[in-house]
Amino acid sequence: MKFWTFLAAGLAAASAAVAAPGAYRISERIPGPDGGWDFARIDAVNNRLLVTRGISLMSLDLATRKVTGGLAAGERLHDALPVNGSREILVTYGNANAARFVDGQTGATLATVATGKNPDAVGQDPKSGLVLVMNHSGGDITLIDPKAHAVAGTIIVGGDLEMAAFDGKGLAFVNVEDRNETVAIDVAAAKVLRRIKLPGCDGPTGIAYHARRRWLIASCDGSTTIVEAASGKLVKSLKSGKEADGVGLDERSETAFVAGRDGTLTVISLAGKAPTVAQVLKTEPDNRTLAVDPRDGRVYIPAARLAKAPGAARPTPVPGTFEVLVVSR
């Protein structure tokens, strides 16, 4: 208890020290069903936030703030990607080694596609339309044709695969967590082109691609590493939250966001000659994933208070405390 009290005080002081007029703040807290969570994603077509909740999918209407739980029931849901005009959602199921297409409104299963071992993050290549399923434990990527609900190929990468970013021209960049690198992939050719080392990065998870600057932004354990996508040259390594599991990017304001399990949101300015930490905002412990709405720059962060029961291996969310934090200026 003393440790967490000390940590909270330190984080609050850090946030206050860097906050300035126009700084980001927690503007809203939206309660939701009890339980854990994984990825969060904006579905702009339906104006909602999707959050995988372990055994189901949660939807938050961004206009009314209405929360709908219980979509796409199963076990170990990891990620949820709107596809086919957002009429459907592709959901990864870690225990089943499968991805399922579900109805975007009812959550009813439409098709099931076998993947590699422990499918985790997903992403869609804008050029080919193919969906990449990163099989975290299998070290490979399953390519899926969302229109056909069918496997379109497999890309062998090796290592523990995490999230992907896309340049819009047919290249995907996928983080390999246990090798501290990003791989550049030609999606149409289903081929790894090169491996990009991430200096100063331990365990890269989240990744974003800044199209104008052609930078890759990777969240790591305690730092964020930014490199040139073409050359792999280091642009900057910045201190950020511990055990981060996602990067959000708002290209309109030239800002990146990194959520850390230590209860911080690191706000990184990309507007100058070199990236800088503009703010460290105190949030909640274990707020490691996030989603940025590209339309208005708001950041949505799933969070809950955690407690560890006697004999339990890890802490679990305290009933009645799950919420979605809304961060804005």
PDB file of C-alpha atoms in Angstrom, residues 71-324:
ATOM      1  CA  LEU A  71     -21.070  -9.346 -28.250  1.00  0.00           C
ATOM      2  CA  ALA A  72     -19.019 -12.152 -29.852  1.00  0.00           C
ATOM      3  CA  ALA A  73     -18.879 -14.407 -26.803  1.00  0.00           C
ATOM      4  CA  GLY A  74     -16.000 -16.865 -26.392  1.00  0.00           C
ATOM      5  CA  GLU A  75     -12.704 -17.223 -24.539  1.00  0.00           C
ATOM      6  CA  ARG A  76      -9.556 -15.099 -24.668  1.00  0.00           C
ATOM      7  CA  LEU A  77     -10.728 -12.517 -27.157  1.00  0.00           C
ATOM      8  CA  HIS A  78      -7.744 -10.365 -28.098  1.00  0.00           C
ATOM      9  CA  ASP A  79      -8.539  -7.940 -30.899  1.00  0.00           C
ATOM     10  CA  ALA A  80     -11.560  -6.820 -32.920  1.00  0.00           C
ATOM     11  CA  LEU A  81     -11.321  -5.234 -36.376  1.00  0.00           C
ATOM     12  CA  PRO A  82     -14.287  -3.773 -38.297  1.00  0.00           C
ATOM     13  CA  VAL A  83     -14.280  -5.150 -41.873  1.00  0.00           C
ATOM     14  CA  ASN A  84     -16.473  -5.202 -44.955  1.00  0.00           C
ATOM     15  CA  GLY A  85     -17.731  -1.681 -44.487  1.00  0.00           C
ATOM     16  CA  SER A  86     -17.959  -2.226 -40.708  1.00  0.00           C
ATOM     17  CA  ARG A  87     -20.930  -4.523 -41.253  1.00  0.00           C
ATOM     18  CA  GLU A  88     -18.781  -7.290 -39.755  1.00  0.00           C
ATOM     19  CA  ILE A  89     -16.079  -7.535 -37.102  1.00  0.00           C
ATOM     20  CA  LEU A  90     -13.117  -9.905 -37.255  1.00  0.00           C
ATOM     21  CA  VAL A  91     -12.284 -11.114 -33.733  1.00  0.00           C
ATOM     22  CA  THR A  92      -9.227 -13.137 -32.667  1.00  0.00           C
ATOM     23  CA  TYR A  93      -9.687 -16.002 -30.186  1.00  0.00           C
ATOM     24  CA  GLY A  94      -6.449 -16.997 -28.463  1.00  0.00           C
ATOM     25  CA  ASN A  95      -7.648 -20.291 -26.993  1.00  0.00           C
ATOM     26  CA  ALA A  96      -9.269 -21.489 -30.208  1.00  0.00           C
ATOM     27  CA  ASN A  97      -6.393 -20.555 -32.550  1.00  0.00           C
ATOM     28  CA  ALA A  98      -9.014 -18.965 -34.760  1.00  0.00           C
ATOM     29  CA  ALA A  99     -10.453 -15.709 -36.012  1.00  0.00           C
ATOM     30  CA  ARG A 100     -14.188 -15.289 -36.350  1.00  0.00           C
ATOM     31  CA  PHE A 101     -16.275 -12.990 -38.493  1.00  0.00           C
ATOM     32  CA  VAL A 102     -19.241 -11.776 -36.481  1.00  0.00           C
ATOM     33  CA  ASP A 103     -22.209  -9.588 -37.322  1.00  0.00           C
ATOM     34  CA  GLY A 104     -21.317  -5.992 -36.459  1.00  0.00           C
ATOM     35  CA  GLN A 105     -24.579  -5.376 -34.610  1.00  0.00           C
ATOM     36  CA  THR A 106     -25.590  -8.700 -33.051  1.00  0.00           C
ATOM     37  CA  GLY A 107     -22.211 -10.403 -32.587  1.00  0.00           C
ATOM     38  CA  ALA A 108     -23.548 -13.576 -34.199  1.00  0.00           C
ATOM     39  CA  THR A 109     -20.828 -15.758 -35.752  1.00  0.00           C
ATOM     40  CA  LEU A 110     -20.788 -15.643 -39.559  1.00  0.00           C
ATOM     41  CA  ALA A 111     -17.617 -17.625 -40.277  1.00  0.00           C
ATOM     42  CA  THR A 112     -14.617 -19.104 -38.470  1.00  0.00           C
ATOM     43  CA  VAL A 113     -11.109 -19.145 -39.950  1.00  0.00           C
ATOM     44  CA  ALA A 114      -8.229 -21.191 -38.563  1.00  0.00           C
ATOM     45  CA  THR A 115      -5.081 -19.211 -37.705  1.00  0.00           C
ATOM     46  CA  GLY A 116      -1.707 -19.975 -36.180  1.00  0.00           C
ATOM     47  CA  LYS A 117      -0.984 -20.379 -32.483  1.00  0.00           C
ATOM     48  CA  ASN A 118      -2.440 -17.767 -30.123  1.00  0.00           C
ATOM     49  CA  PRO A 119      -3.753 -15.172 -32.606  1.00  0.00           C
ATOM     50  CA  ASP A 120      -3.426 -11.734 -31.082  1.00  0.00           C
ATOM     51  CA  ALA A 121      -3.422  -8.349 -32.846  1.00  0.00           C
ATOM     52  CA  VAL A 122      -4.971  -7.788 -36.268  1.00  0.00           C
ATOM     53  CA  GLY A 123      -4.664  -5.109 -38.921  1.00  0.00           C
ATOM     54  CA  GLN A 124      -5.828  -4.475 -42.475  1.00  0.00           C
ATOM     55  CA  ASP A 125      -3.592  -3.480 -45.366  1.00  0.00           C
ATOM     56  CA  PRO A 126      -5.324  -0.534 -47.096  1.00  0.00           C
ATOM     57  CA  LYS A 127      -3.888  -1.378 -50.522  1.00  0.00           C
ATOM     58  CA  SER A 128      -4.710  -5.080 -50.864  1.00  0.00           C
ATOM     59  CA  GLY A 129      -7.574  -5.200 -48.381  1.00  0.00           C
ATOM     60  CA  LEU A 130      -6.046  -8.295 -46.783  1.00  0.00           C
ATOM     61  CA  VAL A 131      -6.196  -8.695 -43.014  1.00  0.00           C
ATOM     62  CA  LEU A 132      -3.081  -9.693 -41.076  1.00  0.00           C
ATOM     63  CA  VAL A 133      -3.533 -11.818 -37.963  1.00  0.00           C
ATOM     64  CA  MET A 134      -0.399 -11.789 -35.811  1.00  0.00           C
ATOM     65  CA  ASN A 135      -0.039 -15.215 -34.189  1.00  0.00           C
ATOM     66  CA  HIS A 136       1.821 -14.221 -31.044  1.00  0.00           C
ATOM     67  CA  SER A 137       3.123 -17.656 -30.003  1.00  0.00           C
ATOM     68  CA  GLY A 138       3.309 -19.156 -33.478  1.00  0.00           C
ATOM     69  CA  GLY A 139       5.717 -16.622 -34.938  1.00  0.00           C
ATOM     70  CA  ASP A 140       3.744 -16.344 -38.169  1.00  0.00           C
ATOM     71  CA  ILE A 141       1.062 -14.161 -39.728  1.00  0.00           C
ATOM     72  CA  THR A 142      -2.173 -15.495 -41.170  1.00  0.00           C
ATOM     73  CA  LEU A 143      -3.407 -13.505 -44.177  1.00  0.00           C
ATOM     74  CA  ILE A 144      -7.185 -13.446 -44.475  1.00  0.00           C
ATOM     75  CA  ASP A 145      -9.381 -12.294 -47.346  1.00  0.00           C
ATOM     76  CA  PRO A 146     -12.266 -10.651 -45.443  1.00  0.00           C
ATOM     77  CA  LYS A 147     -14.658 -10.716 -48.390  1.00  0.00           C
ATOM     78  CA  ALA A 148     -14.201 -14.454 -48.902  1.00  0.00           C
ATOM     79  CA  HIS A 149     -13.900 -15.263 -45.172  1.00  0.00           C
ATOM     80  CA  ALA A 150     -10.887 -17.386 -46.116  1.00  0.00           C
ATOM     81  CA  VAL A 151      -7.149 -17.751 -45.506  1.00  0.00           C
ATOM     82  CA  ALA A 152      -5.128 -16.112 -48.278  1.00  0.00           C
ATOM     83  CA  GLY A 153      -1.621 -17.123 -47.140  1.00  0.00           C
ATOM     84  CA  THR A 154       0.877 -17.394 -44.311  1.00  0.00           C
ATOM     85  CA  ILE A 155       3.993 -15.313 -43.632  1.00  0.00           C
ATOM     86  CA  ILE A 156       6.728 -16.884 -41.498  1.00  0.00           C
ATOM     87  CA  VAL A 157       8.395 -14.263 -39.302  1.00  0.00           C
ATOM     88  CA  GLY A 158       9.662 -15.938 -36.119  1.00  0.00           C
ATOM     89  CA  GLY A 159       9.482 -14.670 -32.556  1.00  0.00           C
ATOM     90  CA  ASP A 160       6.616 -13.293 -30.480  1.00  0.00           C
ATOM     91  CA  LEU A 161       4.520 -11.149 -32.781  1.00  0.00           C
ATOM     92  CA  GLU A 162       2.665  -8.064 -31.626  1.00  0.00           C
ATOM     93  CA  MET A 163       0.914  -5.221 -33.456  1.00  0.00           C
ATOM     94  CA  ALA A 164       1.155  -3.959 -37.029  1.00  0.00           C
ATOM     95  CA  ALA A 165       1.147  -0.612 -38.821  1.00  0.00           C
ATOM     96  CA  PHE A 166       0.717   0.104 -42.530  1.00  0.00           C
ATOM     97  CA  ASP A 167       2.127   2.651 -44.971  1.00  0.00           C
ATOM     98  CA  GLY A 168      -0.922   2.521 -47.271  1.00  0.00           C
ATOM     99  CA  LYS A 169       1.227   1.422 -50.199  1.00  0.00           C
ATOM    100  CA  GLY A 170       1.381  -2.294 -49.502  1.00  0.00           C
ATOM    101  CA  LEU A 171       3.910  -2.449 -46.692  1.00  0.00           C
ATOM    102  CA  ALA A 172       3.175  -3.681 -43.186  1.00  0.00           C
ATOM    103  CA  PHE A 173       5.431  -3.194 -40.168  1.00  0.00           C
ATOM    104  CA  VAL A 174       5.075  -5.783 -37.400  1.00  0.00           C
ATOM    105  CA  ASN A 175       6.743  -5.681 -33.984  1.00  0.00           C
ATOM    106  CA  VAL A 176       8.598  -8.784 -32.764  1.00  0.00           C
ATOM    107  CA  GLU A 177       8.490  -8.464 -28.991  1.00  0.00           C
ATOM    108  CA  ASP A 178      11.215 -10.903 -27.951  1.00  0.00           C
ATOM    109  CA  ARG A 179      13.698  -9.727 -30.610  1.00  0.00           C
ATOM    110  CA  ASN A 180      13.338  -5.958 -30.119  1.00  0.00           C
ATOM    111  CA  GLU A 181      12.739  -5.409 -33.796  1.00  0.00           C
ATOM    112  CA  THR A 182      10.153  -4.530 -36.404  1.00  0.00           C
ATOM    113  CA  VAL A 183       9.837  -6.472 -39.651  1.00  0.00           C
ATOM    114  CA  ALA A 184       8.866  -4.807 -42.918  1.00  0.00           C
ATOM    115  CA  ILE A 185       6.515  -7.004 -44.940  1.00  0.00           C
ATOM    116  CA  ASP A 186       5.360  -6.894 -48.554  1.00  0.00           C
ATOM    117  CA  VAL A 187       1.747  -7.932 -47.999  1.00  0.00           C
ATOM    118  CA  ALA A 188       0.872  -8.828 -51.594  1.00  0.00           C
ATOM    119  CA  ALA A 189       3.991 -10.967 -51.935  1.00  0.00           C
ATOM    120  CA  ALA A 190       3.547 -12.433 -48.419  1.00  0.00           C
ATOM    121  CA  LYS A 191       7.235 -11.820 -47.827  1.00  0.00           C
ATOM    122  CA  VAL A 192       9.468 -10.343 -45.125  1.00  0.00           C
ATOM    123  CA  LEU A 193      11.615  -7.665 -46.786  1.00  0.00           C
ATOM    124  CA  ARG A 194      13.868  -6.583 -43.947  1.00  0.00           C
ATOM    125  CA  ARG A 195      14.282  -6.466 -40.183  1.00  0.00           C
ATOM    126  CA  ILE A 196      14.571  -3.137 -38.408  1.00  0.00           C
ATOM    127  CA  LYS A 197      16.331  -3.031 -35.060  1.00  0.00           C
ATOM    128  CA  LEU A 198      14.806  -0.750 -32.439  1.00  0.00           C
ATOM    129  CA  PRO A 199      17.630   0.814 -30.392  1.00  0.00           C
ATOM    130  CA  GLY A 200      16.790   1.391 -26.737  1.00  0.00           C
ATOM    131  CA  CYS A 201      13.628  -0.671 -27.001  1.00  0.00           C
ATOM    132  CA  ASP A 202      12.836  -3.606 -24.712  1.00  0.00           C
ATOM    133  CA  GLY A 203       9.811  -5.639 -25.771  1.00  0.00           C
ATOM    134  CA  PRO A 204       8.127  -3.617 -28.547  1.00  0.00           C
ATOM    135  CA  THR A 205       4.350  -4.031 -28.589  1.00  0.00           C
ATOM    136  CA  GLY A 206       2.376  -1.120 -30.041  1.00  0.00           C
ATOM    137  CA  ILE A 207       3.368   0.499 -33.321  1.00  0.00           C
ATOM    138  CA  ALA A 208       2.165   3.399 -35.461  1.00  0.00           C
ATOM    139  CA  TYR A 209       3.229   4.764 -38.846  1.00  0.00           C
ATOM    140  CA  HIS A 210       3.482   8.526 -39.345  1.00  0.00           C
ATOM    141  CA  ALA A 211       2.760   8.914 -43.056  1.00  0.00           C
ATOM    142  CA  ARG A 212       4.096  12.435 -43.625  1.00  0.00           C
ATOM    143  CA  ARG A 213       7.384  11.902 -41.846  1.00  0.00           C
ATOM    144  CA  ARG A 214       7.568   8.183 -42.705  1.00  0.00           C
ATOM    145  CA  TRP A 215       8.422   7.322 -39.127  1.00  0.00           C
ATOM    146  CA  LEU A 216       7.696   4.173 -37.160  1.00  0.00           C
ATOM    147  CA  ILE A 217       6.734   4.754 -33.526  1.00  0.00           C
ATOM    148  CA  ALA A 218       7.127   1.686 -31.291  1.00  0.00           C
ATOM    149  CA  SER A 219       6.087   1.466 -27.641  1.00  0.00           C
ATOM    150  CA  CYS A 220       8.452  -0.517 -25.446  1.00  0.00           C
ATOM    151  CA  ASP A 221       8.841  -1.335 -21.754  1.00  0.00           C
ATOM    152  CA  GLY A 222       9.681   2.076 -20.308  1.00  0.00           C
ATOM    153  CA  SER A 223      10.505   3.811 -23.578  1.00  0.00           C
ATOM    154  CA  THR A 224       9.251   4.745 -27.031  1.00  0.00           C
ATOM    155  CA  THR A 225      11.554   4.287 -30.020  1.00  0.00           C
ATOM    156  CA  ILE A 226      11.055   6.231 -33.245  1.00  0.00           C
ATOM    157  CA  VAL A 227      12.890   5.190 -36.417  1.00  0.00           C
ATOM    158  CA  GLU A 228      12.808   6.033 -40.112  1.00  0.00           C
ATOM    159  CA  ALA A 229      10.729   3.374 -41.854  1.00  0.00           C
ATOM    160  CA  ALA A 230      12.867   3.257 -44.999  1.00  0.00           C
ATOM    161  CA  SER A 231      16.358   3.248 -43.509  1.00  0.00           C
ATOM    162  CA  GLY A 232      15.766   2.020 -39.962  1.00  0.00           C
ATOM    163  CA  LYS A 233      17.796   4.988 -38.712  1.00  0.00           C
ATOM    164  CA  LEU A 234      17.033   6.003 -35.136  1.00  0.00           C
ATOM    165  CA  VAL A 235      15.158   9.289 -34.888  1.00  0.00           C
ATOM    166  CA  LYS A 236      14.704   9.397 -31.107  1.00  0.00           C
ATOM    167  CA  SER A 237      14.307   7.207 -28.046  1.00  0.00           C
ATOM    168  CA  LEU A 238      12.122   8.724 -25.341  1.00  0.00           C
ATOM    169  CA  LYS A 239      11.201   7.675 -21.831  1.00  0.00           C
ATOM    170  CA  SER A 240       7.582   6.505 -21.487  1.00  0.00           C
ATOM    171  CA  GLY A 241       5.433   4.249 -19.307  1.00  0.00           C
ATOM    172  CA  LYS A 242       6.327   0.740 -18.166  1.00  0.00           C
ATOM    173  CA  GLU A 243       4.827  -2.277 -19.940  1.00  0.00           C
ATOM    174  CA  ALA A 244       3.076  -0.228 -22.598  1.00  0.00           C
ATOM    175  CA  ASP A 245       0.867  -2.218 -24.957  1.00  0.00           C
ATOM    176  CA  GLY A 246      -0.204   0.295 -27.537  1.00  0.00           C
ATOM    177  CA  VAL A 247       0.561   3.499 -29.427  1.00  0.00           C
ATOM    178  CA  GLY A 248      -2.045   5.990 -30.540  1.00  0.00           C
ATOM    179  CA  LEU A 249      -1.337   8.558 -33.244  1.00  0.00           C
ATOM    180  CA  ASP A 250      -3.152  11.775 -34.080  1.00  0.00           C
ATOM    181  CA  GLU A 251      -1.497  13.006 -37.265  1.00  0.00           C
ATOM    182  CA  ARG A 252      -3.597  16.188 -37.343  1.00  0.00           C
ATOM    183  CA  SER A 253      -1.999  17.478 -34.152  1.00  0.00           C
ATOM    184  CA  GLU A 254       1.317  15.678 -34.719  1.00  0.00           C
ATOM    185  CA  THR A 255       0.910  13.828 -31.430  1.00  0.00           C
ATOM    186  CA  ALA A 256       1.531  10.244 -30.301  1.00  0.00           C
ATOM    187  CA  PHE A 257       0.205   8.657 -27.115  1.00  0.00           C
ATOM    188  CA  VAL A 258       1.678   5.749 -25.141  1.00  0.00           C
ATOM    189  CA  ALA A 259      -0.262   4.152 -22.273  1.00  0.00           C
ATOM    190  CA  GLY A 260       1.788   2.400 -19.587  1.00  0.00           C
ATOM    191  CA  ARG A 261       0.757  -0.211 -17.073  1.00  0.00           C
ATOM    192  CA  ASP A 262       2.297   2.055 -14.424  1.00  0.00           C
ATOM    193  CA  GLY A 263      -0.682   4.418 -14.748  1.00  0.00           C
ATOM    194  CA  THR A 264       0.712   6.978 -17.156  1.00  0.00           C
ATOM    195  CA  LEU A 265      -0.181   8.336 -20.567  1.00  0.00           C
ATOM    196  CA  THR A 266       2.904   9.757 -22.244  1.00  0.00           C
ATOM    197  CA  VAL A 267       2.070  12.477 -24.771  1.00  0.00           C
ATOM    198  CA  ILE A 268       4.741  12.831 -27.459  1.00  0.00           C
ATOM    199  CA  SER A 269       4.954  15.849 -29.740  1.00  0.00           C
ATOM    200  CA  LEU A 270       6.086  15.059 -33.287  1.00  0.00           C
ATOM    201  CA  ALA A 271       5.745  18.607 -34.557  1.00  0.00           C
ATOM    202  CA  GLY A 272       9.296  19.890 -34.142  1.00  0.00           C
ATOM    203  CA  LYS A 273      12.628  18.893 -35.605  1.00  0.00           C
ATOM    204  CA  ALA A 274      12.836  16.048 -33.110  1.00  0.00           C
ATOM    205  CA  PRO A 275      10.150  14.227 -31.079  1.00  0.00           C
ATOM    206  CA  THR A 276       9.782  15.343 -27.459  1.00  0.00           C
ATOM    207  CA  VAL A 277       7.720  14.313 -24.433  1.00  0.00           C
ATOM    208  CA  ALA A 278       5.137  17.072 -24.106  1.00  0.00           C
ATOM    209  CA  GLN A 279       3.230  15.721 -21.103  1.00  0.00           C
ATOM    210  CA  VAL A 280       2.903  12.795 -18.714  1.00  0.00           C
ATOM    211  CA  LEU A 281      -0.682  12.378 -17.581  1.00  0.00           C
ATOM    212  CA  LYS A 282      -1.591  10.267 -14.553  1.00  0.00           C
ATOM    213  CA  THR A 283      -4.315   7.775 -15.440  1.00  0.00           C
ATOM    214  CA  GLU A 284      -4.894   4.374 -13.779  1.00  0.00           C
ATOM    215  CA  PRO A 285      -2.595   1.355 -13.234  1.00  0.00           C
ATOM    216  CA  ASP A 286      -2.804  -1.276 -15.985  1.00  0.00           C
ATOM    217  CA  ASN A 287      -4.171   1.157 -18.615  1.00  0.00           C
ATOM    218  CA  ARG A 288      -1.861  -0.375 -21.185  1.00  0.00           C
ATOM    219  CA  THR A 289      -4.078  -0.187 -24.309  1.00  0.00           C
ATOM    220  CA  LEU A 290      -5.779   2.753 -25.993  1.00  0.00           C
ATOM    221  CA  ALA A 291      -7.491   3.998 -29.120  1.00  0.00           C
ATOM    222  CA  VAL A 292      -7.338   7.443 -30.722  1.00  0.00           C
ATOM    223  CA  ASP A 293     -10.293   8.774 -32.676  1.00  0.00           C
ATOM    224  CA  PRO A 294      -8.742  10.250 -35.860  1.00  0.00           C
ATOM    225  CA  ARG A 295     -11.718  12.567 -36.286  1.00  0.00           C
ATOM    226  CA  ASP A 296     -11.266  14.636 -33.134  1.00  0.00           C
ATOM    227  CA  GLY A 297      -8.065  13.401 -31.468  1.00  0.00           C
ATOM    228  CA  ARG A 298      -9.773  12.067 -28.346  1.00  0.00           C
ATOM    229  CA  VAL A 299      -8.022   9.176 -26.615  1.00  0.00           C
ATOM    230  CA  TYR A 300      -9.998   6.267 -25.118  1.00  0.00           C
ATOM    231  CA  ILE A 301      -8.325   4.106 -22.462  1.00  0.00           C
ATOM    232  CA  PRO A 302      -9.915   1.043 -20.794  1.00  0.00           C
ATOM    233  CA  ALA A 303      -9.064   0.956 -17.090  1.00  0.00           C
ATOM    234  CA  ALA A 304     -10.061  -0.504 -13.709  1.00  0.00           C
ATOM    235  CA  ARG A 305      -8.757  -0.705 -10.169  1.00  0.00           C
ATOM    236  CA  LEU A 306      -6.871  -3.946  -9.571  1.00  0.00           C
ATOM    237  CA  ALA A 307      -6.537  -6.127  -6.493  1.00  0.00           C
ATOM    238  CA  LYS A 308      -4.701  -9.381  -5.893  1.00  0.00           C
ATOM    239  CA  ALA A 309      -6.552 -12.095  -4.012  1.00  0.00           C
ATOM    240  CA  PRO A 310      -4.559 -14.326  -1.610  1.00  0.00           C
ATOM    241  CA  GLY A 311      -2.844 -17.071  -3.574  1.00  0.00           C
ATOM    242  CA  ALA A 312      -3.721 -15.546  -6.961  1.00  0.00           C
ATOM    243  CA  ALA A 313      -1.015 -15.341  -9.631  1.00  0.00           C
ATOM    244  CA  ARG A 314      -1.937 -11.828 -10.728  1.00  0.00           C
ATOM    245  CA  PRO A 315      -4.283  -9.003  -9.733  1.00  0.00           C
ATOM    246  CA  THR A 316      -7.784  -8.839 -11.189  1.00  0.00           C
ATOM    247  CA  PRO A 317     -10.174  -5.934 -11.755  1.00  0.00           C
ATOM    248  CA  VAL A 318     -12.186  -4.917  -8.707  1.00  0.00           C
ATOM    249  CA  PRO A 319     -15.940  -5.308  -9.377  1.00  0.00           C
ATOM    250  CA  GLY A 320     -17.668  -2.034 -10.153  1.00  0.00           C
ATOM    251  CA  THR A 321     -14.485  -0.189 -11.179  1.00  0.00           C
ATOM    252  CA  PHE A 322     -14.137  -0.820 -14.923  1.00  0.00           C
ATOM    253  CA  GLU A 323     -14.398   2.349 -16.979  1.00  0.00           C
ATOM    254  CA  VAL A 324     -13.259   3.938 -20.199  1.00  0.00           C
TER     255      VAL A 324
END
